[in-house]
Short mmCIF file of C-alpha atoms and ligand atoms in Angstrom, two decimals:
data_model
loop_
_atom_site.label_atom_id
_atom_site.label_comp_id
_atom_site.label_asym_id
_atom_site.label_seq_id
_atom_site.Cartn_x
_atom_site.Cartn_y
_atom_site.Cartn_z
CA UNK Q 8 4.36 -41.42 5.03
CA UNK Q 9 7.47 -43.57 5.32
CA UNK Q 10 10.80 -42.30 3.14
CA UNK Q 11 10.53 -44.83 0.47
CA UNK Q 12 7.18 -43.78 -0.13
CA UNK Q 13 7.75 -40.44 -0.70
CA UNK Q 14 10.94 -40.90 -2.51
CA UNK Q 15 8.49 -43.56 -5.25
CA UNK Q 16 6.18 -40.34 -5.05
CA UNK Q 17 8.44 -37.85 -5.58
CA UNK Q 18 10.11 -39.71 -8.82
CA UNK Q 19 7.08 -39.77 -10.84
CA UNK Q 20 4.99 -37.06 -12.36
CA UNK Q 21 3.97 -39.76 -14.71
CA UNK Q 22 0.54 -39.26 -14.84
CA UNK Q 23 0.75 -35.73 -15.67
CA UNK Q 24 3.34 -36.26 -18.98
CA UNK Q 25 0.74 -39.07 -19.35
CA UNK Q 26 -2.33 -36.17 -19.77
CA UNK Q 27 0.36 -33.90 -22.11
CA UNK Q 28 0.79 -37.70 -24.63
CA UNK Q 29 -2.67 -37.36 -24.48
CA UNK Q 30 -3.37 -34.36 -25.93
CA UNK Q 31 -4.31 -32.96 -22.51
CA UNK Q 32 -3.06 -29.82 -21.41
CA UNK Q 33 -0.57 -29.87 -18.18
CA UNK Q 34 -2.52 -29.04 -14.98
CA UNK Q 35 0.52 -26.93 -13.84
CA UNK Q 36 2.78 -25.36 -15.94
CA UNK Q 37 4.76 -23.61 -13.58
CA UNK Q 38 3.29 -20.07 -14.40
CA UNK Q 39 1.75 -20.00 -10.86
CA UNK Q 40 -1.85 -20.88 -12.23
CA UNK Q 41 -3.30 -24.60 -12.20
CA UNK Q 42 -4.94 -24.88 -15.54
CA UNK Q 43 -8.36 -26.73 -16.00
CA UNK Q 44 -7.28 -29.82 -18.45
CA UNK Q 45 -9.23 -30.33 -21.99
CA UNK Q 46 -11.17 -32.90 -22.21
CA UNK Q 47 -9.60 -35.77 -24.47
CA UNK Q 48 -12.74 -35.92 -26.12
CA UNK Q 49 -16.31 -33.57 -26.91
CA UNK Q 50 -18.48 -33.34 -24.43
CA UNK Q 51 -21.35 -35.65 -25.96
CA UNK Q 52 -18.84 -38.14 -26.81
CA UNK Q 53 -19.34 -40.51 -24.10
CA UNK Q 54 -23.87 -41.15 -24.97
CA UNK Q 55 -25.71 -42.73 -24.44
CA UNK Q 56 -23.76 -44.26 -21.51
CA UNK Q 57 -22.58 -40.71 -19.97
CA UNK Q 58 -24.77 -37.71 -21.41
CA UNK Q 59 -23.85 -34.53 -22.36
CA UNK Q 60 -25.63 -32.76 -20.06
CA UNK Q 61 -23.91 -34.82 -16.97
CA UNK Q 62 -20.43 -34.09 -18.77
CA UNK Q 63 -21.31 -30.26 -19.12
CA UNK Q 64 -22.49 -30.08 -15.43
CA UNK Q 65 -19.36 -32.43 -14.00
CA UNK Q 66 -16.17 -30.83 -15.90
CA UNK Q 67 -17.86 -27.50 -16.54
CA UNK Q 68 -18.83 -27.05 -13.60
CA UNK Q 69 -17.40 -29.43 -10.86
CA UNK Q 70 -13.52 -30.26 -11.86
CA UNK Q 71 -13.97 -26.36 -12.85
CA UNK Q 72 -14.59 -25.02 -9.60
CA UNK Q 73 -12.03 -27.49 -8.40
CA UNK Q 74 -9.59 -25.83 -10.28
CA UNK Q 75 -10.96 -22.08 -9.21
CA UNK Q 76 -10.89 -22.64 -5.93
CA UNK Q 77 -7.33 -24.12 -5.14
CA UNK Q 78 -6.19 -21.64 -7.62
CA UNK Q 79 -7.88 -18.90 -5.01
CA UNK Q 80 -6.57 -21.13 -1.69
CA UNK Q 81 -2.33 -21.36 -3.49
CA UNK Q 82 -2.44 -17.98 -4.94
CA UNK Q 83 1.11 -16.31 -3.78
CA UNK Q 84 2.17 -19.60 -1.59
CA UNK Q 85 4.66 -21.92 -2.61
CA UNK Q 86 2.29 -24.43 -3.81
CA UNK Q 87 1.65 -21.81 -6.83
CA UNK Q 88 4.45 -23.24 -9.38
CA UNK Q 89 4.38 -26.79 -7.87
CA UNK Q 90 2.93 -29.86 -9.70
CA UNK Q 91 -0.19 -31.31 -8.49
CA UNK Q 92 1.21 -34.29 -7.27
CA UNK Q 93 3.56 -32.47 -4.91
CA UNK Q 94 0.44 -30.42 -3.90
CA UNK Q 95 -0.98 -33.29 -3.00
CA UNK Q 96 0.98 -34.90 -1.39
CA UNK Q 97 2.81 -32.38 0.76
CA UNK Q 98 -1.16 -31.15 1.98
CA UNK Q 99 -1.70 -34.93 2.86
CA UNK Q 100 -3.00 -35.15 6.64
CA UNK Q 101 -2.27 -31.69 7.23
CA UNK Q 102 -5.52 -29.97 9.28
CA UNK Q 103 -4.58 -26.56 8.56
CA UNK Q 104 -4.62 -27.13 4.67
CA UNK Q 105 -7.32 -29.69 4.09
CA UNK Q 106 -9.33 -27.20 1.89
CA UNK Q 107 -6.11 -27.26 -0.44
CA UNK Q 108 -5.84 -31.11 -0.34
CA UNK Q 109 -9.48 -31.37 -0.88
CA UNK Q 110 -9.01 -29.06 -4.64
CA UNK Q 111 -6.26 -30.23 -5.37
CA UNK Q 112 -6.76 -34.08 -5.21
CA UNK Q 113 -10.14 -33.60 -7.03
CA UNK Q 114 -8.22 -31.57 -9.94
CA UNK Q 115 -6.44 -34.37 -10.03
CA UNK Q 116 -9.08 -37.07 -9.77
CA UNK Q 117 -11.31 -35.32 -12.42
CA UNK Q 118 -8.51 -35.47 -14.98
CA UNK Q 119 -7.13 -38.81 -14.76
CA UNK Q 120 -11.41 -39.96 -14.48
CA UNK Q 121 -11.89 -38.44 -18.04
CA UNK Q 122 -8.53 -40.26 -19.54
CA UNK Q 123 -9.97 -43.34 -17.99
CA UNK Q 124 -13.09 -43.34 -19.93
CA UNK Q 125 -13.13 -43.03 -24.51
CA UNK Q 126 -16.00 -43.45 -26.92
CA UNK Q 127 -15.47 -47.10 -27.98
CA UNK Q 128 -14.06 -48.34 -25.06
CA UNK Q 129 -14.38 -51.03 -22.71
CA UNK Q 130 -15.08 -54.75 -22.15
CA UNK Q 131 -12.30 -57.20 -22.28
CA UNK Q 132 -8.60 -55.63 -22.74
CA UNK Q 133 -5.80 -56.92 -24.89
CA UNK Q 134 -2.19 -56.86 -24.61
CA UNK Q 135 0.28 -56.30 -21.96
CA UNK Q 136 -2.68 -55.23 -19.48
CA UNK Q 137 -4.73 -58.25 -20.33
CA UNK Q 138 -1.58 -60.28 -19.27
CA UNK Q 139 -0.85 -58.12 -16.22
CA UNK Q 140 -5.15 -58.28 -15.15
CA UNK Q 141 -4.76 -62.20 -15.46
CA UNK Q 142 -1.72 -62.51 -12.99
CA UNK Q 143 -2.98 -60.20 -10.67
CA UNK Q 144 -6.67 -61.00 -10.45
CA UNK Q 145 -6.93 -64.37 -11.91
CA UNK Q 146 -9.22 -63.51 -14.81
CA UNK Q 147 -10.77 -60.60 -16.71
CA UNK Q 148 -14.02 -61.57 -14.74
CA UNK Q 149 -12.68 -61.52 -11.60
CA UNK Q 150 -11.04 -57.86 -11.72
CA UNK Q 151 -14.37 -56.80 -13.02
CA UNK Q 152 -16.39 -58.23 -10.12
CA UNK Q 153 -13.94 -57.16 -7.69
CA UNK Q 154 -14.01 -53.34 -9.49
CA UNK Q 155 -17.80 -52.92 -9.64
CA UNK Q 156 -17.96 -54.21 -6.19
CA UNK Q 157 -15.74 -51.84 -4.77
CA UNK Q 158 -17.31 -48.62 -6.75
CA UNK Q 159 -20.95 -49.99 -5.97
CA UNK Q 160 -19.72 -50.23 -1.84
CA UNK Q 161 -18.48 -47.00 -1.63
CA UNK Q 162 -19.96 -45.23 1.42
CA UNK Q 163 -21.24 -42.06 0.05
CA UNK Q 164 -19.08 -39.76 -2.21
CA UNK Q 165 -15.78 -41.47 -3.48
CA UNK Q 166 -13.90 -42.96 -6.46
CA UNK Q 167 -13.18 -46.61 -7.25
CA UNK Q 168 -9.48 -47.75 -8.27
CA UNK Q 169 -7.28 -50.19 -10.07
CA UNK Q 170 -3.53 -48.88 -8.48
CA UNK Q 171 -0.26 -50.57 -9.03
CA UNK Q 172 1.44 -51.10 -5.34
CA UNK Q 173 4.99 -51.86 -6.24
CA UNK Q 174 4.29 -54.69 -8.81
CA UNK Q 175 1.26 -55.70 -7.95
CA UNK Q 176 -2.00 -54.51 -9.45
CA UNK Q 177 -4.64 -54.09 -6.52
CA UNK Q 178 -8.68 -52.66 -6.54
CA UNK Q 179 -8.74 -49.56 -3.76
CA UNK Q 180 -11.93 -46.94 -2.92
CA UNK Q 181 -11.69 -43.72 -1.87
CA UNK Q 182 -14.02 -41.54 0.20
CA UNK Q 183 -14.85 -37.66 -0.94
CA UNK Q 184 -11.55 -36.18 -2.50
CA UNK Q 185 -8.81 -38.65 -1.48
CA UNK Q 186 -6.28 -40.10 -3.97
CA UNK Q 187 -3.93 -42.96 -4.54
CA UNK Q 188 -1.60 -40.49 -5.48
CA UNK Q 189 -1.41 -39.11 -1.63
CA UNK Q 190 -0.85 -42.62 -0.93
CA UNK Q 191 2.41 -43.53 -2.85
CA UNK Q 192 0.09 -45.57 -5.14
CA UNK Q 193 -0.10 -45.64 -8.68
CA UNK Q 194 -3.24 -45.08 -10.25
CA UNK Q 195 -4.50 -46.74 -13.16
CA UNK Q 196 -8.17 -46.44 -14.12
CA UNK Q 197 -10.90 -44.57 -11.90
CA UNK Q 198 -14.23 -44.01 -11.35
CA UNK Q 199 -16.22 -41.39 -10.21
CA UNK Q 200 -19.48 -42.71 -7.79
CA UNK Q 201 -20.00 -39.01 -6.39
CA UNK Q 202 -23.94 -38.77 -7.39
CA UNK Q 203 -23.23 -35.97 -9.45
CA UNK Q 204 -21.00 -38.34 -11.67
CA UNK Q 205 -24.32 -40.03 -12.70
CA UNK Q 206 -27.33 -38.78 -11.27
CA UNK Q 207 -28.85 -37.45 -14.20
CA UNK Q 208 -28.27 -40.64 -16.38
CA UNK Q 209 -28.74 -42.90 -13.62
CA UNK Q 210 -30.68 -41.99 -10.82
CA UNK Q 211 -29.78 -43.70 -8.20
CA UNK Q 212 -28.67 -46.67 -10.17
CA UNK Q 213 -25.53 -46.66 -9.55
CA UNK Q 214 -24.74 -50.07 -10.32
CA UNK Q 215 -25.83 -49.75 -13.82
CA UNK Q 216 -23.52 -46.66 -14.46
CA UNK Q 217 -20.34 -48.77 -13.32
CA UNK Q 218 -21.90 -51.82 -15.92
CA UNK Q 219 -21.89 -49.10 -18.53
CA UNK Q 220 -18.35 -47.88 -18.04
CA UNK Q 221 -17.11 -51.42 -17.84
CA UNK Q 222 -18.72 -52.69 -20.97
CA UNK Q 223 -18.20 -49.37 -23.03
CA UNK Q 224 -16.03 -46.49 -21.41
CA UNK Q 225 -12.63 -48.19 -20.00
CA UNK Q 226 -9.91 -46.59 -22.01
CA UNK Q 227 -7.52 -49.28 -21.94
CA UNK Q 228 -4.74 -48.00 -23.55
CA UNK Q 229 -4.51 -45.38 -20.80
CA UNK Q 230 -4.47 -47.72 -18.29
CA UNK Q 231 -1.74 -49.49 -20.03
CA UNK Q 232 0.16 -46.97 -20.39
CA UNK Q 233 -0.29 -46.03 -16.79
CA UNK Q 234 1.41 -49.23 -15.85
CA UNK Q 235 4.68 -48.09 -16.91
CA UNK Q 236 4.50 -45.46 -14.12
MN1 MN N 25 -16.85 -35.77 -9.85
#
């Protein structure tokens, strides 16, 4: 990672004050414990598009044992009192600690994927990320092709992205656990496309689960907000 990089990453733990505006409890705070996030809504909020059976299994289970395990992997290092963020990105490419990378990015992941999504939400924005989706992409349409396309030709496990690169709003994948956030990227809205994301609702439809968070889960205001980071 070149200086300026990590310098941009260093700046911002913008997504985590972000979680905190939202009534989300801070994945670190500093007591040497990561702390599993509430969700920013009840767990059958999201039907018929997401059930409550997939949410119980996937953040009571999953982003849980997420946060379990890299709290059993940092227990007593450095790492302990450190933002996720910084976890993440000083475990980045480093063999000997790709089992606290792997935690660690999906603790991440899991939270920001939950702020992405409210009851209510979805189809075409308004506002300041309307305008911002219309300079960058050309049209509403063409983000949202170029967004289901990437989380429908994901290889495997992974996550679908809309980052901010400097200025410029951009669509990214992901395989397994890795993160925008290890790549001096800011995130913006996410996806989940592991199976166990929508499995149970979808089978292996997964193209119909990213239609269904596109037309009725995309918290918008998030994302907006997001830009500012
Ligand atoms: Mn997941």
């Amino acid at each position: 990672m070149d200086r300026r990089k990590f310098l941009k990453l260093s700046a911002g733990a913008g997504a985590l004050a972000l979680f905190q505006m939202a009534g989300v409890s801070c994945i670190n705070p500093g007591d040497g414990t990561i702390k599993l996030p509430s969700l920013p809504y009840k767990a059958d909020a999201l039907e018929p598009y997401i059930s409550e059976k997939t949410i119980r299994f996937h953040y009571g289970k999953h982003h849980s044992g997420y946060v379990k395990k890299l709290n059993r992997m940092i227990k007593g290092t450095a790492y302990a009192d450190q933002a996720i963020e910084a976890i993440i990105q000083k475990t980045y490419g480093i063999a000997d600690e790709t089992g606290i990378f792997n935690n660690a990015a999906q603790v991440f992941n899991h939270t920001f994927y939950w702020n992405s999504m409210k009851p209510g939400g979805g189809g075409v924005p308004a506002g300041i990320i309307a305008e911002k989706i219309k300079a960058d992409f050309g049209s509403y349409d063409a983000f949202k092709k170029a967004f289901a396309s990437a989380a429908l030709s994901q290889f495997g496990s992974g996550w679908a992205w809309l980052v901010k690169d400097d200025d410029a709003l951009k669509i990214i994948k992901t395989a397994n656990a890795d993160t925008p956030v290890a790549q001096g990227l800011t995130p913006i809205l996410t996806i989940d496309v592991w199976e166990h994301a929508y499995y149970l609702d979808y089978q292996n439809l997964r193209a119909d689960y990213i239609n269904a968070y596109l037309e009725h889960l995309v918290n918008w205001e998030f994302a907006e907000t997001n830009l500012a980071g």
